Amino acid sequence: DTAEMYPVPMSDPSWMPGTTEKFIGSWLAKNSSAVREDVVLATKIAGFGASAKIVGNRRREETTATGRLDRASIKSACDASLARLQTDYIDLYQIHWPDRYVPIGAFFGSPAYNPALERADAVPIRESVEALGELIKAGKIKHYGLSNESTFGVCEFVRAADELGVPRPVSIQNSFCLLHRGFETELAEACAPSNFDIGLLPWTPLGGGALTGKYLDGASNAAEGRLVKYAKYGFHQRYLNDPSRVATAEYKKIADAAGVTLATLALAWCKSRFYVSSTIIGATSMTQLKENIDAFGPDIVLSEETLVEIDRVHERCRDPSIMSDFS
C-alpha cells in the first residue's frame, strides 16, 4: 500500500511526492513478471487541496493547481502512478481523502461536522465514480477503494456506482486502532458484509508507533521513534497526548497479562474485528516487520477475557487520540 503523496511528513524540507511509488516500482522492475501476479498493489490519489507539488509531479511540471477529484485529475494521477510503479495495472486504487468537506479528526481539528465549511464547488462523487469506472474498463485498475471517508460518503459512492453500472468500492482505509475506534459504529454497519460489503483496511493500527509502548515513561528507545524525530512537524502527536498515554499504559498491562507484546496485542485486536479485511502495517527494521507479521499468525488469538479487558479500558477512555490534552 502506497500513495502518490508518499513519503510523509510532507512538511519535511526534503519531501518529494511519488518517491515511495518509485521505490516499489524499481523493485518490481528488478523481479520477474511472475512476482507481479503475486503482489496486491494498492496506491492512492490525493484529495482536495493536495499540494501543488503533488499535482505538478503527475506531469513533471510546475503548477499552482492543488488537488481535486475530477475526471481529468483522477486519470492523470493514475497514469503517473502507473509510470512510477512500473506496472500495467493497479490492483486497488484508492481516493486518499474526499473532495468535499469532511471533518477528519484523525488528521487534525475537530471531528464535529460544521456546515459552514461546506464547499459549493466540491466535485460530485458521481464524476469521480465515472472516472474510476473508466479506469477499470481500460484495465488500468482492478478495483477502487475509499479512504478517510464518512458513512454518508460510503453510501453516496455506492449509490453513484449502482446508478452508473460501475462496480462498488471494495475497501475503505480509515484510521483505526485501540486509540481511535470511531469506525466500529455506523461505518461498520454500512460496510458490513450483510450491507455494502466494504472491507476496512486500518491505517496506523499501532497509533503511529505509540502502541508499541516505546513512548511510555521509562522506555529506552523513544528517541528513535518517528513521533520524536518528526515532532517538530506535528506528525501524529495526537497519539502522545495525555489521555492517549494513559490508555496506552493500560493496554500495555493487558498485553503483559496475555503474554504478548503491546504491538502484537494492538494488531491482533484489529484482526479480531469482523469488518477488517487486512491491516496496513509499517516498520523501519526487520525486527519490527517480523513482529508485525507474526501478530497475524494463526497461533495469535486474543482470549475473550483479554478482549473484555480491552473494552473496559476503551469505556473509560474513548478514542483518546481525538481528545485534547488534559494538562
mmCIF file of N, CA, C and O in Angstrom, residues 53-132:
data_model
loop_
_atom_site.group_PDB
_atom_site.id
_atom_site.type_symbol
_atom_site.label_atom_id
_atom_site.label_comp_id
_atom_site.label_asym_id
_atom_site.label_seq_id
_atom_site.Cartn_x
_atom_site.Cartn_y
_atom_site.Cartn_z
ATOM 1 N N LYS A 53 2.681 20.604 -5.494
ATOM 2 C CA LYS A 53 3.844 19.782 -5.821
ATOM 3 C C LYS A 53 3.412 18.369 -6.203
ATOM 4 O O LYS A 53 4.013 17.735 -7.075
ATOM 5 N N ILE A 54 2.356 17.878 -5.554
ATOM 6 C CA ILE A 54 1.813 16.559 -5.898
ATOM 7 C C ILE A 54 1.179 16.599 -7.280
ATOM 8 O O ILE A 54 1.413 15.721 -8.122
ATOM 9 N N VAL A 55 0.375 17.630 -7.524
ATOM 10 C CA VAL A 55 -0.313 17.749 -8.812
ATOM 11 C C VAL A 55 0.701 17.932 -9.942
ATOM 12 O O VAL A 55 0.607 17.278 -10.987
ATOM 13 N N GLY A 56 1.691 18.779 -9.735
ATOM 14 C CA GLY A 56 2.698 19.004 -10.759
ATOM 15 C C GLY A 56 3.539 17.782 -11.045
ATOM 16 O O GLY A 56 3.988 17.572 -12.185
ATOM 17 N N ASN A 57 3.729 16.953 -10.031
ATOM 18 C CA ASN A 57 4.554 15.757 -10.186
ATOM 19 C C ASN A 57 3.913 14.731 -11.116
ATOM 20 O O ASN A 57 4.591 13.850 -11.645
ATOM 21 N N ARG A 58 2.609 14.850 -11.327
ATOM 22 C CA ARG A 58 1.925 13.915 -12.223
ATOM 23 C C ARG A 58 2.406 14.072 -13.661
ATOM 24 O O ARG A 58 2.464 13.096 -14.408
ATOM 25 N N ARG A 59 2.741 15.312 -14.048
ATOM 26 C CA ARG A 59 3.205 15.559 -15.418
ATOM 27 C C ARG A 59 4.595 16.180 -15.438
ATOM 28 O O ARG A 59 5.033 16.721 -16.445
ATOM 29 N N ARG A 60 5.255 16.126 -14.282
ATOM 30 C CA ARG A 60 6.613 16.657 -14.147
ATOM 31 C C ARG A 60 6.686 18.110 -14.609
ATOM 32 O O ARG A 60 7.531 18.497 -15.415
ATOM 33 N N GLU A 61 5.759 18.901 -14.100
ATOM 34 C CA GLU A 61 5.744 20.320 -14.435
ATOM 35 C C GLU A 61 5.299 21.123 -13.221
ATOM 36 O O GLU A 61 4.602 20.612 -12.346
ATOM 37 N N GLU A 62 5.729 22.345 -13.159
ATOM 38 C CA GLU A 62 5.332 23.210 -12.058
ATOM 39 C C GLU A 62 3.918 23.715 -12.301
ATOM 40 O O GLU A 62 3.524 23.984 -13.437
ATOM 41 N N THR A 63 3.158 23.834 -11.219
ATOM 42 C CA THR A 63 1.787 24.307 -11.321
ATOM 43 C C THR A 63 1.382 24.938 -10.003
ATOM 44 O O THR A 63 1.998 24.681 -8.963
ATOM 45 N N THR A 64 0.362 25.753 -10.070
ATOM 46 C CA THR A 64 -0.201 26.323 -8.842
ATOM 47 C C THR A 64 -1.497 25.604 -8.469
ATOM 48 O O THR A 64 -2.078 25.869 -7.430
ATOM 49 N N ALA A 65 -1.922 24.689 -9.343
ATOM 50 C CA ALA A 65 -3.163 23.956 -9.099
ATOM 51 C C ALA A 65 -2.987 22.990 -7.933
ATOM 52 O O ALA A 65 -1.942 22.353 -7.783
ATOM 53 N N THR A 66 -3.999 22.874 -7.101
ATOM 54 C CA THR A 66 -3.974 21.921 -5.996
ATOM 55 C C THR A 66 -4.937 20.767 -6.294
ATOM 56 O O THR A 66 -5.683 20.801 -7.269
ATOM 57 N N GLY A 67 -4.904 19.757 -5.437
ATOM 58 C CA GLY A 67 -5.613 18.525 -5.717
ATOM 59 C C GLY A 67 -7.115 18.645 -5.799
ATOM 60 O O GLY A 67 -7.742 19.321 -4.992
ATOM 61 N N ARG A 68 -7.698 17.938 -6.770
ATOM 62 C CA ARG A 68 -9.138 17.765 -6.904
ATOM 63 C C ARG A 68 -9.398 16.336 -7.370
ATOM 64 O O ARG A 68 -8.472 15.626 -7.776
ATOM 65 N N LEU A 69 -10.679 15.927 -7.343
ATOM 66 C CA LEU A 69 -11.031 14.569 -7.735
ATOM 67 C C LEU A 69 -11.961 14.554 -8.941
ATOM 68 O O LEU A 69 -12.871 13.725 -9.044
ATOM 69 N N ASP A 70 -11.734 15.467 -9.875
ATOM 70 C CA ASP A 70 -12.476 15.483 -11.125
ATOM 71 C C ASP A 70 -11.943 14.388 -12.051
ATOM 72 O O ASP A 70 -10.911 13.778 -11.779
ATOM 73 N N ARG A 71 -12.630 14.162 -13.145
ATOM 74 C CA ARG A 71 -12.275 13.072 -14.057
ATOM 75 C C ARG A 71 -10.843 13.213 -14.571
ATOM 76 O O ARG A 71 -10.065 12.244 -14.545
ATOM 77 N N ALA A 72 -10.472 14.385 -15.034
ATOM 78 C CA ALA A 72 -9.136 14.569 -15.603
ATOM 79 C C ALA A 72 -8.047 14.342 -14.563
ATOM 80 O O ALA A 72 -7.014 13.727 -14.848
ATOM 81 N N SER A 73 -8.258 14.819 -13.358
ATOM 82 C CA SER A 73 -7.251 14.665 -12.300
ATOM 83 C C SER A 73 -7.069 13.197 -11.929
ATOM 84 O O SER A 73 -5.939 12.737 -11.725
ATOM 85 N N ILE A 74 -8.166 12.468 -11.818
ATOM 86 C CA ILE A 74 -8.083 11.049 -11.460
ATOM 87 C C ILE A 74 -7.315 10.270 -12.525
ATOM 88 O O ILE A 74 -6.440 9.449 -12.211
ATOM 89 N N LYS A 75 -7.601 10.544 -13.790
ATOM 90 C CA LYS A 75 -6.922 9.812 -14.858
ATOM 91 C C LYS A 75 -5.441 10.190 -14.941
ATOM 92 O O LYS A 75 -4.570 9.329 -15.135
ATOM 93 N N SER A 76 -5.150 11.459 -14.765
ATOM 94 C CA SER A 76 -3.757 11.909 -14.804
ATOM 95 C C SER A 76 -2.956 11.320 -13.654
ATOM 96 O O SER A 76 -1.821 10.854 -13.832
ATOM 97 N N ALA A 77 -3.547 11.332 -12.466
ATOM 98 C CA ALA A 77 -2.860 10.790 -11.286
ATOM 99 C C ALA A 77 -2.614 9.297 -11.434
ATOM 100 O O ALA A 77 -1.549 8.788 -11.071
ATOM 101 N N CYS A 78 -3.594 8.580 -11.966
ATOM 102 C CA CYS A 78 -3.448 7.138 -12.144
ATOM 103 C C CYS A 78 -2.329 6.824 -13.130
ATOM 104 O O CYS A 78 -1.488 5.955 -12.877
ATOM 105 N N ASP A 79 -2.291 7.536 -14.243
ATOM 106 C CA ASP A 79 -1.243 7.303 -15.236
ATOM 107 C C ASP A 79 0.143 7.562 -14.646
ATOM 108 O O ASP A 79 1.098 6.819 -14.919
ATOM 109 N N ALA A 80 0.260 8.615 -13.843
ATOM 110 C CA ALA A 80 1.546 8.945 -13.223
ATOM 111 C C ALA A 80 1.964 7.865 -12.233
ATOM 112 O O ALA A 80 3.138 7.485 -12.168
ATOM 113 N N SER A 81 1.006 7.356 -11.457
ATOM 114 C CA SER A 81 1.314 6.286 -10.503
ATOM 115 C C SER A 81 1.737 5.019 -11.228
ATOM 116 O O SER A 81 2.686 4.341 -10.820
ATOM 117 N N LEU A 82 1.058 4.682 -12.326
ATOM 118 C CA LEU A 82 1.431 3.505 -13.113
ATOM 119 C C LEU A 82 2.866 3.625 -13.617
ATOM 120 O O LEU A 82 3.632 2.647 -13.591
ATOM 121 N N ALA A 83 3.242 4.820 -14.057
ATOM 122 C CA ALA A 83 4.601 5.018 -14.573
ATOM 123 C C ALA A 83 5.633 4.870 -13.461
ATOM 124 O O ALA A 83 6.669 4.216 -13.644
ATOM 125 N N ARG A 84 5.365 5.462 -12.304
ATOM 126 C CA ARG A 84 6.323 5.365 -11.193
ATOM 127 C C ARG A 84 6.415 3.944 -10.659
ATOM 128 O O ARG A 84 7.488 3.478 -10.266
ATOM 129 N N LEU A 85 5.290 3.240 -10.646
ATOM 130 C CA LEU A 85 5.263 1.869 -10.144
ATOM 131 C C LEU A 85 5.768 0.857 -11.186
ATOM 132 O O LEU A 85 5.935 -0.327 -10.857
ATOM 133 N N GLN A 86 5.954 1.320 -12.399
ATOM 134 C CA GLN A 86 6.451 0.468 -13.488
ATOM 135 C C GLN A 86 5.600 -0.796 -13.636
ATOM 136 O O GLN A 86 6.095 -1.925 -13.677
ATOM 137 N N THR A 87 4.303 -0.587 -13.726
ATOM 138 C CA THR A 87 3.368 -1.697 -13.874
ATOM 139 C C THR A 87 2.252 -1.286 -14.826
ATOM 140 O O THR A 87 2.037 -0.089 -15.078
ATOM 141 N N ASP A 88 1.538 -2.273 -15.354
ATOM 142 C CA ASP A 88 0.450 -2.003 -16.292
ATOM 143 C C ASP A 88 -0.890 -1.803 -15.595
ATOM 144 O O ASP A 88 -1.830 -1.299 -16.208
ATOM 145 N N TYR A 89 -0.974 -2.229 -14.349
ATOM 146 C CA TYR A 89 -2.252 -2.109 -13.652
ATOM 147 C C TYR A 89 -2.036 -1.971 -12.145
ATOM 148 O O TYR A 89 -1.007 -2.376 -11.600
ATOM 149 N N ILE A 90 -3.013 -1.385 -11.491
ATOM 150 C CA ILE A 90 -3.030 -1.228 -10.036
ATOM 151 C C ILE A 90 -4.182 -2.085 -9.516
ATOM 152 O O ILE A 90 -5.308 -1.997 -10.017
ATOM 153 N N ASP A 91 -3.901 -2.909 -8.552
ATOM 154 C CA ASP A 91 -4.947 -3.794 -8.031
ATOM 155 C C ASP A 91 -6.031 -3.018 -7.283
ATOM 156 O O ASP A 91 -7.223 -3.305 -7.430
ATOM 157 N N LEU A 92 -5.610 -2.056 -6.474
ATOM 158 C CA LEU A 92 -6.562 -1.278 -5.670
ATOM 159 C C LEU A 92 -6.178 0.193 -5.726
ATOM 160 O O LEU A 92 -5.138 0.592 -5.203
ATOM 161 N N TYR A 93 -7.016 0.990 -6.371
ATOM 162 C CA TYR A 93 -6.758 2.431 -6.499
ATOM 163 C C TYR A 93 -7.702 3.165 -5.553
ATOM 164 O O TYR A 93 -8.923 3.069 -5.680
ATOM 165 N N GLN A 94 -7.138 3.906 -4.612
ATOM 166 C CA GLN A 94 -7.931 4.494 -3.538
ATOM 167 C C GLN A 94 -7.947 6.023 -3.587
ATOM 168 O O GLN A 94 -6.951 6.653 -3.949
ATOM 169 N N ILE A 95 -9.074 6.589 -3.206
ATOM 170 C CA ILE A 95 -9.179 8.038 -3.020
ATOM 171 C C ILE A 95 -8.685 8.342 -1.611
ATOM 172 O O ILE A 95 -9.294 7.921 -0.624
ATOM 173 N N HIS A 96 -7.571 9.059 -1.517
ATOM 174 C CA HIS A 96 -6.896 9.237 -0.223
ATOM 175 C C HIS A 96 -7.759 9.986 0.789
ATOM 176 O O HIS A 96 -7.773 9.650 1.966
ATOM 177 N N TRP A 97 -8.424 11.020 0.343
ATOM 178 C CA TRP A 97 -9.412 11.722 1.171
ATOM 179 C C TRP A 97 -10.377 12.421 0.229
ATOM 180 O O TRP A 97 -10.063 12.637 -0.941
ATOM 181 N N PRO A 98 -11.565 12.763 0.689
ATOM 182 C CA PRO A 98 -12.619 13.265 -0.200
ATOM 183 C C PRO A 98 -12.316 14.637 -0.816
ATOM 184 O O PRO A 98 -11.455 15.384 -0.349
ATOM 185 N N ASP A 99 -13.080 14.954 -1.860
ATOM 186 C CA ASP A 99 -13.012 16.284 -2.465
ATOM 187 C C ASP A 99 -13.902 17.255 -1.693
ATOM 188 O O ASP A 99 -13.563 18.422 -1.539
ATOM 189 N N ARG A 100 -15.012 16.761 -1.212
ATOM 190 C CA ARG A 100 -15.916 17.625 -0.447
ATOM 191 C C ARG A 100 -15.372 17.813 0.974
ATOM 192 O O ARG A 100 -14.476 17.098 1.410
ATOM 193 N N TYR A 101 -15.925 18.759 1.692
ATOM 194 C CA TYR A 101 -15.551 18.960 3.088
ATOM 195 C C TYR A 101 -15.998 17.775 3.932
ATOM 196 O O TYR A 101 -17.161 17.366 3.897
ATOM 197 N N VAL A 102 -15.074 17.202 4.664
ATOM 198 C CA VAL A 102 -15.360 16.149 5.639
ATOM 199 C C VAL A 102 -14.448 16.401 6.843
ATOM 200 O O VAL A 102 -13.243 16.579 6.672
ATOM 201 N N PRO A 103 -14.986 16.455 8.039
ATOM 202 C CA PRO A 103 -14.126 16.654 9.214
ATOM 203 C C PRO A 103 -13.359 15.375 9.542
ATOM 204 O O PRO A 103 -13.946 14.377 9.954
ATOM 205 N N ILE A 104 -12.057 15.385 9.304
ATOM 206 C CA ILE A 104 -11.241 14.191 9.549
ATOM 207 C C ILE A 104 -10.443 14.421 10.820
ATOM 208 O O ILE A 104 -9.302 14.883 10.792
ATOM 209 N N GLY A 105 -11.052 14.129 11.965
ATOM 210 C CA GLY A 105 -10.392 14.345 13.241
ATOM 211 C C GLY A 105 -9.118 13.556 13.403
ATOM 212 O O GLY A 105 -8.244 13.925 14.198
ATOM 213 N N ALA A 106 -8.986 12.464 12.640
ATOM 214 C CA ALA A 106 -7.766 11.653 12.727
ATOM 215 C C ALA A 106 -6.575 12.377 12.114
ATOM 216 O O ALA A 106 -5.433 11.983 12.325
ATOM 217 N N PHE A 107 -6.824 13.418 11.322
ATOM 218 C CA PHE A 107 -5.742 14.221 10.745
ATOM 219 C C PHE A 107 -5.461 15.431 11.633
ATOM 220 O O PHE A 107 -4.372 15.657 12.107
ATOM 221 N N PHE A 108 -6.481 16.240 11.796
ATOM 222 C CA PHE A 108 -6.332 17.472 12.556
ATOM 223 C C PHE A 108 -7.723 18.033 12.838
ATOM 224 O O PHE A 108 -8.700 17.658 12.202
ATOM 225 N N GLY A 109 -7.794 18.949 13.786
ATOM 226 C CA GLY A 109 -9.051 19.638 14.054
ATOM 227 C C GLY A 109 -10.108 18.769 14.707
ATOM 228 O O GLY A 109 -9.866 17.646 15.134
ATOM 229 N N SER A 110 -11.295 19.324 14.751
ATOM 230 C CA SER A 110 -12.419 18.658 15.403
ATOM 231 C C SER A 110 -13.086 17.659 14.467
ATOM 232 O O SER A 110 -13.196 17.907 13.261
ATOM 233 N N PRO A 111 -13.577 16.518 14.994
ATOM 234 C CA PRO A 111 -14.314 15.568 14.167
ATOM 235 C C PRO A 111 -15.779 15.962 13.990
ATOM 236 O O PRO A 111 -16.527 15.282 13.287
ATOM 237 N N ALA A 112 -16.192 17.068 14.605
ATOM 238 C CA ALA A 112 -17.584 17.512 14.518
ATOM 239 C C ALA A 112 -17.851 18.173 13.164
ATOM 240 O O ALA A 112 -17.043 18.970 12.671
ATOM 241 N N TYR A 113 -18.993 17.852 12.579
ATOM 242 C CA TYR A 113 -19.338 18.404 11.267
ATOM 243 C C TYR A 113 -19.796 19.849 11.400
ATOM 244 O O TYR A 113 -20.639 20.174 12.235
ATOM 245 N N ASN A 114 -19.250 20.720 10.532
ATOM 246 C CA ASN A 114 -19.584 22.141 10.551
ATOM 247 C C ASN A 114 -20.097 22.548 9.172
ATOM 248 O O ASN A 114 -19.316 22.692 8.236
ATOM 249 N N PRO A 115 -21.412 22.761 9.007
ATOM 250 C CA PRO A 115 -21.976 23.105 7.693
ATOM 251 C C PRO A 115 -21.366 24.362 7.080
ATOM 252 O O PRO A 115 -21.362 24.510 5.854
ATOM 253 N N ALA A 116 -20.832 25.242 7.915
ATOM 254 C CA ALA A 116 -20.243 26.481 7.398
ATOM 255 C C ALA A 116 -19.005 26.214 6.546
ATOM 256 O O ALA A 116 -18.578 27.077 5.771
ATOM 257 N N LEU A 117 -18.424 25.023 6.681
ATOM 258 C CA LEU A 117 -17.214 24.680 5.943
ATOM 259 C C LEU A 117 -17.501 23.916 4.650
ATOM 260 O O LEU A 117 -16.569 23.553 3.924
ATOM 261 N N GLU A 118 -18.756 23.695 4.342
ATOM 262 C CA GLU A 118 -19.102 23.017 3.098
ATOM 263 C C GLU A 118 -18.682 23.887 1.902
ATOM 264 O O GLU A 118 -18.702 25.114 1.983
ATOM 265 N N ARG A 119 -18.292 23.260 0.803
ATOM 266 C CA ARG A 119 -17.848 23.978 -0.393
ATOM 267 C C ARG A 119 -18.790 23.697 -1.555
ATOM 268 O O ARG A 119 -19.028 22.546 -1.914
ATOM 269 N N ALA A 120 -19.298 24.750 -2.139
ATOM 270 C CA ALA A 120 -20.260 24.607 -3.238
ATOM 271 C C ALA A 120 -19.606 24.021 -4.486
ATOM 272 O O ALA A 120 -20.290 23.448 -5.345
ATOM 273 N N ASP A 121 -18.281 24.173 -4.601
ATOM 274 C CA ASP A 121 -17.610 23.709 -5.819
ATOM 275 C C ASP A 121 -17.043 22.301 -5.695
ATOM 276 O O ASP A 121 -16.231 21.873 -6.522
ATOM 277 N N ALA A 122 -17.443 21.558 -4.671
ATOM 278 C CA ALA A 122 -16.934 20.194 -4.500
ATOM 279 C C ALA A 122 -17.262 19.351 -5.731
ATOM 280 O O ALA A 122 -18.374 19.417 -6.273
ATOM 281 N N VAL A 123 -16.279 18.572 -6.173
ATOM 282 C CA VAL A 123 -16.503 17.692 -7.326
ATOM 283 C C VAL A 123 -17.554 16.645 -6.955
ATOM 284 O O VAL A 123 -17.424 15.973 -5.920
ATOM 285 N N PRO A 124 -18.592 16.489 -7.753
ATOM 286 C CA PRO A 124 -19.618 15.483 -7.433
ATOM 287 C C PRO A 124 -19.018 14.076 -7.344
ATOM 288 O O PRO A 124 -18.159 13.708 -8.159
ATOM 289 N N ILE A 125 -19.465 13.318 -6.371
ATOM 290 C CA ILE A 125 -18.992 11.939 -6.230
ATOM 291 C C ILE A 125 -19.263 11.149 -7.501
ATOM 292 O O ILE A 125 -18.453 10.307 -7.914
ATOM 293 N N ARG A 126 -20.354 11.438 -8.140
ATOM 294 C CA ARG A 126 -20.720 10.731 -9.367
ATOM 295 C C ARG A 126 -19.626 10.876 -10.434
ATOM 296 O O ARG A 126 -19.296 9.912 -11.132
ATOM 297 N N GLU A 127 -19.039 12.082 -10.558
ATOM 298 C CA GLU A 127 -17.979 12.294 -11.541
ATOM 299 C C GLU A 127 -16.740 11.465 -11.208
ATOM 300 O O GLU A 127 -16.107 10.881 -12.094
ATOM 301 N N SER A 128 -16.405 11.398 -9.921
ATOM 302 C CA SER A 128 -15.252 10.596 -9.504
ATOM 303 C C SER A 128 -15.477 9.118 -9.808
ATOM 304 O O SER A 128 -14.584 8.420 -10.295
ATOM 305 N N VAL A 129 -16.698 8.644 -9.519
ATOM 306 C CA VAL A 129 -17.011 7.234 -9.763
ATOM 307 C C VAL A 129 -16.972 6.916 -11.255
ATOM 308 O O VAL A 129 -16.476 5.856 -11.672
ATOM 309 N N GLU A 130 -17.473 7.832 -12.080
ATOM 310 C CA GLU A 130 -17.410 7.622 -13.535
ATOM 311 C C GLU A 130 -15.974 7.442 -14.004
ATOM 312 O O GLU A 130 -15.664 6.548 -14.800
ATOM 313 N N ALA A 131 -15.090 8.299 -13.503
ATOM 314 C CA ALA A 131 -13.683 8.221 -13.898
ATOM 315 C C ALA A 131 -13.058 6.912 -13.444
ATOM 316 O O ALA A 131 -12.303 6.272 -14.196
ATOM 317 N N LEU A 132 -13.379 6.487 -12.244
ATOM 318 C CA LEU A 132 -12.839 5.223 -11.733
ATOM 319 C C LEU A 132 -13.366 4.048 -12.550
ATOM 320 O O LEU A 132 -12.633 3.090 -12.836
#
